[in-house]
CSV table of C-alpha atoms in Angstrom, one decimal:
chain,number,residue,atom,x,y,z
A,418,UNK,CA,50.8,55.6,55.8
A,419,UNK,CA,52.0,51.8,56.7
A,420,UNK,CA,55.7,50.7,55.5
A,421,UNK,CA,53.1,47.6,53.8
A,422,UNK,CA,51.7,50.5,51.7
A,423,UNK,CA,54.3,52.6,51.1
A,424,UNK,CA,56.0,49.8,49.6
A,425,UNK,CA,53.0,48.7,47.2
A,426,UNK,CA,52.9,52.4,46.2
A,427,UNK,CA,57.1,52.1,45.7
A,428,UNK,CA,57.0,49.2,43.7
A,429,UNK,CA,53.4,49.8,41.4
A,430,UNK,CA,55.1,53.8,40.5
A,431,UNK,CA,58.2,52.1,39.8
A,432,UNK,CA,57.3,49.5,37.7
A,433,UNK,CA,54.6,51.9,35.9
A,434,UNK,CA,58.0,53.6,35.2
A,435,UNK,CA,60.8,51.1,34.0
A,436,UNK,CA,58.5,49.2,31.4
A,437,UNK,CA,60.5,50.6,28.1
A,438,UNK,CA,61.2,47.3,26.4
A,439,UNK,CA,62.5,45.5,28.8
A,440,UNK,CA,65.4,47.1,28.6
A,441,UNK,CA,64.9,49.5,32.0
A,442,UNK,CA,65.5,46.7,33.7
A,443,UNK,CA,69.2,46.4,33.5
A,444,UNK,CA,69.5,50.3,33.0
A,445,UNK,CA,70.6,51.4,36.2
A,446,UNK,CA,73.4,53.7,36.6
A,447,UNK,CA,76.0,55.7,38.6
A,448,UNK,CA,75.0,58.4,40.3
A,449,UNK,CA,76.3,61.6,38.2
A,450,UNK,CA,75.1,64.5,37.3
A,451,UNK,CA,72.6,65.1,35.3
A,452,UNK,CA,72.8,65.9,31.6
A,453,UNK,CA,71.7,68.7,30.2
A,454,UNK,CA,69.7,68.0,26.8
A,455,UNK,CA,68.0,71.2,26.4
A,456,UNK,CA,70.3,72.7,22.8
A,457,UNK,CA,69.4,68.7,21.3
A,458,UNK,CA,67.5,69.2,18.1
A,459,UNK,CA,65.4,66.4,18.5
A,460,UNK,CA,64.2,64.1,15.7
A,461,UNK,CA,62.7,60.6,17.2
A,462,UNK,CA,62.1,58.1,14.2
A,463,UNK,CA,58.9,57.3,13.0
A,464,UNK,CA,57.7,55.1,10.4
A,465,UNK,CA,54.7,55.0,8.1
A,466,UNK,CA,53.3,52.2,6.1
A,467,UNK,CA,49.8,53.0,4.7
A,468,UNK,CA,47.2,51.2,2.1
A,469,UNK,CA,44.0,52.3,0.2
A,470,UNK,CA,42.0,53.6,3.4
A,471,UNK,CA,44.7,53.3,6.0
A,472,UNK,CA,47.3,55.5,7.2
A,473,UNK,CA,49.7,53.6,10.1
A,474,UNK,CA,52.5,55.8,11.9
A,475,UNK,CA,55.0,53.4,14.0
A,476,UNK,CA,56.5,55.8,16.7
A,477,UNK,CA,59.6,54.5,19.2
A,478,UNK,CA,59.2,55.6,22.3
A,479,UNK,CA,61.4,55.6,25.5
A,480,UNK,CA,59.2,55.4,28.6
A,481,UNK,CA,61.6,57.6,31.4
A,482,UNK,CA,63.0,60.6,30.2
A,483,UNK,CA,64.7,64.5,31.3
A,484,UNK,CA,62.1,66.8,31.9
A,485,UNK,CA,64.6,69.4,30.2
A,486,UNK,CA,64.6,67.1,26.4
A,487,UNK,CA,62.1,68.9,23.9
A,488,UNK,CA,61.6,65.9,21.5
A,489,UNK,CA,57.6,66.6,20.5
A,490,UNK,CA,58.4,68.2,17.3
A,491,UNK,CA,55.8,70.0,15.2
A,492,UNK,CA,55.7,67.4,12.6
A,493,UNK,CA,55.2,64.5,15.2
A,494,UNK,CA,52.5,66.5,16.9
A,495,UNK,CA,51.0,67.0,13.4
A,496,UNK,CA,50.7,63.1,12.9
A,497,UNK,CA,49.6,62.5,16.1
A,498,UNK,CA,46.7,64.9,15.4
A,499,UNK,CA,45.7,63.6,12.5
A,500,UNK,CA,45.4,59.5,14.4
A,501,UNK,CA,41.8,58.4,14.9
A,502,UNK,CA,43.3,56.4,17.5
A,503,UNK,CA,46.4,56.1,19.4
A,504,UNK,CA,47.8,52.7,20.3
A,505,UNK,CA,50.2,51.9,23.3
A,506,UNK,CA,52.2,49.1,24.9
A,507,UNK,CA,49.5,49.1,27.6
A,508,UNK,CA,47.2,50.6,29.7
A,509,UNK,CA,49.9,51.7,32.6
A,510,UNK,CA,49.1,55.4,33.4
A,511,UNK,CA,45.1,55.0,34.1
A,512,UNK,CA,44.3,55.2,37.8
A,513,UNK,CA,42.2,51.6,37.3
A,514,UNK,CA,45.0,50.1,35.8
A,515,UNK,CA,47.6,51.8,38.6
A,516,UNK,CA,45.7,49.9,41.4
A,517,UNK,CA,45.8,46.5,39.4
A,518,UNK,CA,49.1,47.1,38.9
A,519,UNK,CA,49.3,47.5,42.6
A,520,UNK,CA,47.9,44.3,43.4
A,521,UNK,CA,50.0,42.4,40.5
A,522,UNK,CA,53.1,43.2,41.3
A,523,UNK,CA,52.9,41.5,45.3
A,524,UNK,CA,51.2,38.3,43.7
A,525,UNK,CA,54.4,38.3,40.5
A,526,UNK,CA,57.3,40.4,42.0
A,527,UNK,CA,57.7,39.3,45.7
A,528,UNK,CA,59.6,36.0,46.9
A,529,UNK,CA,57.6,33.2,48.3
A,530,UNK,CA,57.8,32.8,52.0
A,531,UNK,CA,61.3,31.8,53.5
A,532,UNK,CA,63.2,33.1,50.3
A,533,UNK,CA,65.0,36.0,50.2
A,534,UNK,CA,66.5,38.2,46.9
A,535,UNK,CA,70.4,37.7,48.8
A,536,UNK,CA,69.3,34.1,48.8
A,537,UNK,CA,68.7,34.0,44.8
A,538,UNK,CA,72.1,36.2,44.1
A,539,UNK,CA,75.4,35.0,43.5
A,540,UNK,CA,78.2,36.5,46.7
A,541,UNK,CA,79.6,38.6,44.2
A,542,UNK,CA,76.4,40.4,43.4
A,543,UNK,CA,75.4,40.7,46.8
A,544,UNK,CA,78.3,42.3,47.6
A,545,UNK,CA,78.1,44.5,44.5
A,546,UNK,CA,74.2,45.1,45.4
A,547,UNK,CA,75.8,46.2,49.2
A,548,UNK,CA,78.1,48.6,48.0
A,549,UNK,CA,75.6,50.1,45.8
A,550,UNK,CA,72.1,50.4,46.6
A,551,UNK,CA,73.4,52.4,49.8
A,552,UNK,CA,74.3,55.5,47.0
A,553,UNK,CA,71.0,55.1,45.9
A,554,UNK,CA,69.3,55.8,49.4
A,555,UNK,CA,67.8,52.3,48.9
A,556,UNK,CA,68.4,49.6,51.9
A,557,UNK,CA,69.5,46.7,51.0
A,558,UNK,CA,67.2,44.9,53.2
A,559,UNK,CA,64.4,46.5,51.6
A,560,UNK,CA,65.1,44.6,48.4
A,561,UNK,CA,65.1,41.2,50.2
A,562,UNK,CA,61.3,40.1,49.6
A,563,UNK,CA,61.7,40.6,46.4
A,564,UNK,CA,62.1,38.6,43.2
A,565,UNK,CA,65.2,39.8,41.2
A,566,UNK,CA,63.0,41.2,38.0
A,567,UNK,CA,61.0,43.4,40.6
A,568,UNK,CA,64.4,44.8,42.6
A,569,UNK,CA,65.7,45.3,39.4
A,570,UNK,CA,63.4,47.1,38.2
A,571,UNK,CA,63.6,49.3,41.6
A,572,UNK,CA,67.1,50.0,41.2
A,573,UNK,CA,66.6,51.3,37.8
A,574,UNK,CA,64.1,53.7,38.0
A,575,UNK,CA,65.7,54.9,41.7
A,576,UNK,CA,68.7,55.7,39.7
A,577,UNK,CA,67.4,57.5,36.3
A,578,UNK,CA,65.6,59.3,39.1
A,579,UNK,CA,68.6,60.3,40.4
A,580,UNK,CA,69.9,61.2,37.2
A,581,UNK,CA,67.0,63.8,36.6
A,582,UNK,CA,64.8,61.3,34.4
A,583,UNK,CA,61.4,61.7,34.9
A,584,UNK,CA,58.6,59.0,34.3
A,585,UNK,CA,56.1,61.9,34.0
A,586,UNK,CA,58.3,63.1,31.0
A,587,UNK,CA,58.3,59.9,29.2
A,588,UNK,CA,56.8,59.6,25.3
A,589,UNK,CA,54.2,58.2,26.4
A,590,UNK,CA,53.2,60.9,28.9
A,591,UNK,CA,53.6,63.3,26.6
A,592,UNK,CA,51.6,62.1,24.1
A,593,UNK,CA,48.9,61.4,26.1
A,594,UNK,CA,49.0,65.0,27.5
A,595,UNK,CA,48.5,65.6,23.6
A,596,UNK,CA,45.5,63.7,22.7
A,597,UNK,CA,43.3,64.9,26.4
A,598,UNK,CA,40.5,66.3,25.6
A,599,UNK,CA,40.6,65.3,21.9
A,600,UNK,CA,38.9,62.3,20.5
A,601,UNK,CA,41.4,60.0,19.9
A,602,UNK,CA,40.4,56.6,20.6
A,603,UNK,CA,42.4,54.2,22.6
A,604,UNK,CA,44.2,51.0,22.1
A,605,UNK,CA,46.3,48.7,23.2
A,606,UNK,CA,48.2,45.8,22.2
A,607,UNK,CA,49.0,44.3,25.9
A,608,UNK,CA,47.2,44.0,29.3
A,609,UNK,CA,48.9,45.1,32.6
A,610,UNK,CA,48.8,41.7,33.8
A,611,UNK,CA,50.4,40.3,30.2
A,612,UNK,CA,53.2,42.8,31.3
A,613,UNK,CA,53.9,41.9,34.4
A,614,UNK,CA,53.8,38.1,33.4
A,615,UNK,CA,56.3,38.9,30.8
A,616,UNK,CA,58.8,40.2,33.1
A,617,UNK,CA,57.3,37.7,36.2
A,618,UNK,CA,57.8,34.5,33.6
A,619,UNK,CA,61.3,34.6,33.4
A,620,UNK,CA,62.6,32.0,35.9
A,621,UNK,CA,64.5,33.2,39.0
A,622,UNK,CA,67.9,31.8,37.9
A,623,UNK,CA,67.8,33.7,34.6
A,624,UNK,CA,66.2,36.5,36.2
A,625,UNK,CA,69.5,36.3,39.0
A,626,UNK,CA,71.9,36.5,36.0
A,627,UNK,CA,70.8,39.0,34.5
A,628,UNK,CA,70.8,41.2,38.0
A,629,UNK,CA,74.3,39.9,38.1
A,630,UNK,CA,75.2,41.0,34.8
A,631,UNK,CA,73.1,44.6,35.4
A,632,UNK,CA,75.5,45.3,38.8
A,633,UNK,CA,78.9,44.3,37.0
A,634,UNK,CA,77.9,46.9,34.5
A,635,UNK,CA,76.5,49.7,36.4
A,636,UNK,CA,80.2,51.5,36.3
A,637,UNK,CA,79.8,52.2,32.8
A,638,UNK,CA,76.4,52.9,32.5
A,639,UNK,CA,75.9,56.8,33.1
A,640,UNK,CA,77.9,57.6,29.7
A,641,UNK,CA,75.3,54.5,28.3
A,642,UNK,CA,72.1,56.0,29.4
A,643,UNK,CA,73.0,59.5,28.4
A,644,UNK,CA,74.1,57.9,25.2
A,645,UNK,CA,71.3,56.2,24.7
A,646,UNK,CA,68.6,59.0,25.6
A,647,UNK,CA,70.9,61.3,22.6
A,648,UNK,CA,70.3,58.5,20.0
A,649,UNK,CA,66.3,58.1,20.8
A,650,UNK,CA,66.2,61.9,20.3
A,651,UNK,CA,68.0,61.8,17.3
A,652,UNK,CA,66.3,58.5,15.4
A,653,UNK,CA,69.4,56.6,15.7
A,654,UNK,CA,68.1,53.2,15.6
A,655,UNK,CA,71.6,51.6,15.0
A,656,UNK,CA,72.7,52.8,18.4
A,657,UNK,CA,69.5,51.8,20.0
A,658,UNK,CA,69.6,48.3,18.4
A,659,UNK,CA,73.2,47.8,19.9
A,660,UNK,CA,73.0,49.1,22.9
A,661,UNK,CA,70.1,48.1,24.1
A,662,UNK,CA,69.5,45.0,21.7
A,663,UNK,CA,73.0,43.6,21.5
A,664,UNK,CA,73.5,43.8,25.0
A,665,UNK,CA,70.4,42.4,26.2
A,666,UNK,CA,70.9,39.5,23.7
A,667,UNK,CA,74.3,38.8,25.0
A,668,UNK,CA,73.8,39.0,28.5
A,669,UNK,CA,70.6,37.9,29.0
A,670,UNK,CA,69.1,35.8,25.6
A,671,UNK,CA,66.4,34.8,27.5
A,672,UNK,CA,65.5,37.8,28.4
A,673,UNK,CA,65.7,39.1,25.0
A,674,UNK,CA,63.8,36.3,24.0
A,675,UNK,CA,60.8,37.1,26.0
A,676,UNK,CA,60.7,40.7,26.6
A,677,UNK,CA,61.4,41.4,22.9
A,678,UNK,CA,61.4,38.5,20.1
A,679,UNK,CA,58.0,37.1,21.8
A,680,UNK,CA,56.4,40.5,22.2
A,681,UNK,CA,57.0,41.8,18.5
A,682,UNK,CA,55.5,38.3,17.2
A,683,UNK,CA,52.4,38.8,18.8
A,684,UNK,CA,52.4,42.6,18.4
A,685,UNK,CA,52.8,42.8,14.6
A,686,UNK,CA,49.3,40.7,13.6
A,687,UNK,CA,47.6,43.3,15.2
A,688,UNK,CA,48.8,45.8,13.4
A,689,UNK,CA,48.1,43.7,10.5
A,690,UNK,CA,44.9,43.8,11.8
A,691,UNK,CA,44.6,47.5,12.3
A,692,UNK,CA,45.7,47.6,8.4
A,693,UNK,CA,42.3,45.8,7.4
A,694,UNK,CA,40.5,48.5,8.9
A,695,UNK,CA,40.5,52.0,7.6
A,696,UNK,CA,41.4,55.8,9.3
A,697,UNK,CA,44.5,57.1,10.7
A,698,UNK,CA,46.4,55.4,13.5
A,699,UNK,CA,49.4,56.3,15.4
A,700,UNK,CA,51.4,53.2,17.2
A,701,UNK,CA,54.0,54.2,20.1
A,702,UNK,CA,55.8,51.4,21.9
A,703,UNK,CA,59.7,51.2,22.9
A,704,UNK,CA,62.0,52.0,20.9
A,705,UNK,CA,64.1,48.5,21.1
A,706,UNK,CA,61.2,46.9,19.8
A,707,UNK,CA,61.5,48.3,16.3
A,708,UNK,CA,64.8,47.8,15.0
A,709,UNK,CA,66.8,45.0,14.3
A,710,UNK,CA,66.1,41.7,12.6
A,711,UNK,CA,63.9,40.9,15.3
A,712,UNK,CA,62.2,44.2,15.3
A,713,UNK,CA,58.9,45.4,14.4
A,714,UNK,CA,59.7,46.9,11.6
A,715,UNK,CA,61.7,44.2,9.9
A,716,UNK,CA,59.1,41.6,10.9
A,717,UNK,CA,56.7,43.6,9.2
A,718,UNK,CA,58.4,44.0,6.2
A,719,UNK,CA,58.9,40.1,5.7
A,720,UNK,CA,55.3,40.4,6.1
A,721,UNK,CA,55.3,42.3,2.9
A,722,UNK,CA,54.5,46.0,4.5
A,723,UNK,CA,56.1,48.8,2.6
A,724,UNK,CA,57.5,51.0,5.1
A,725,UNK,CA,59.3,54.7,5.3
A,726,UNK,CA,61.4,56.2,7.5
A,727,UNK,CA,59.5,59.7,7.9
């Protein structure tokens, strides 16, 4: 295989990986060792809001996750069963939409000619990104065609990886698993492309200071991620919605702006729209996007949904 398609391959699996509400992409952590999840009673949150002939359950979902944490409980596989259809963020796991994917991220994610990443970053974070990426098994000079969203987003999975996360053991893995073979129909409130433009449109400055902020952080960060995976098993929303929420809006408001505020206004019409129809439907998208006065949920209750915590 050519190093030119070994790194389309890197970049597309990775990226497939770190979409979980944006946040993934300042996520990136020490290396330590793994945690070990598998005495966690699991209980992930889910919401319901139904009508005369429609029955909506609003799942959060988180999109990398240890293999070893048993989170599909028999009453979340029950609702699952009894969706008509499923809805996700995207289409990201199809084999069509892998190869699109491929070809997205080197038009979006890559630096145009004579610029470099190092070039884009202040010294201090290239230093930082020096010291660092090394622990990773990641070159430095790899990361230098790319823009900082896209290296990012490299870092972050690389490191989950090595902190036993698996993207093949995220929700939305899983629950596809559950539905093969079944007749649950498909949907989807985002394109590929509308993804990748999400994180793509941010501008480069913005984009630099949020990698900036990401590698001041990253000392911190194991305790955070395995604090974070704990409260998505457990339905802790609060936790989520600070953590994840309250950082990203202090750090990187722009960011926040586009990956979540933006994407919840245009995602809860169409469930308004799924509500007009009729049947049983089952939504899963990241769990930063529901809580929070900019969450899903909220948004949908200023709407004037009646909503339950299941």
């Amino acid at each position: 295989m050519s190093a030119h398609s070994r790194f389309r391959r890197a970049v597309s699996g990775a990226l497939g990986a770190a979409l979980f509400a944006g946040s993934a992409l300042f996520a990136s952590t020490a290396l330590a060792q793994p945690a070990d999840y598998s005495a966690l009673e699991a209980d992930p949150a889910v919401w319901h809001l139904s009508d005369a002939d429609s029955d909506v359950y609003i799942f959060g979902t988180f999109h990398i996750l240890p293999p070893g944490l048993d989170w599909q409980t028999p009453e979340l596989q029950a609702l699952l069963a009894s969706a008509d259809t499923l809805y996700l963020e995207a289409d990201v796991h199809s084999p069509e939409s892998q190869g699109q994917m491929q070809q997205l991220v080197m038009q979006h994610g890559l630096n145009p000619p004579g610029v470099t990443l190092s070039s884009l970053l202040s010294a201090e974070a290239n230093a930082a990104l020096a010291e660092f990426a090394p622990t990773l098994g990641v070159a430095p000079a790899m990361l230098e065609p790319m823009r900082p969203w896209l290296a990012q987003v490299m870092l972050a999975v690389t490191q989950m990886q090595a902190l036993g996360l698996d993207p093949s053991a995220g929700a939305e893995a899983g629950l596809l698993a559950l539905v093969a073979g079944s007749d649950t129909q498909m949907g989807y409130f985002e394109t590929a492309e509308e993804q990748i433009r999400f994180l793509a449109g941010v501008s480069d400055e913005v984009q630099a200071r949020s990698f900036d902020q990401g590698l001041e952080d990253m000392a911190d960060l194991p305790t955070q991620l395995n604090e974070l995976v704990t409260a998505w098993a457990l339905g802790d929303m609060a936790v989520l919605e600070e953590m994840i929420n309250g950082s990203m809006r202090e750090g990187s408001p722009e960011v926040y702006e586009t990956l979540i505020v933006t994407r919840n206004n245009n995602w809860v019409p169409q469930i308004a729209e799924i509500m007009e129809g009729e049947g049983t439907v089952f939504i899963a998208v990241g769990a930063a996007h529901l809580p929070g006065e900019d969450g899903v949920i909220q948004l949908l209750q200023d709407a004037g949904y009646s909503i339950s915590r299941q």
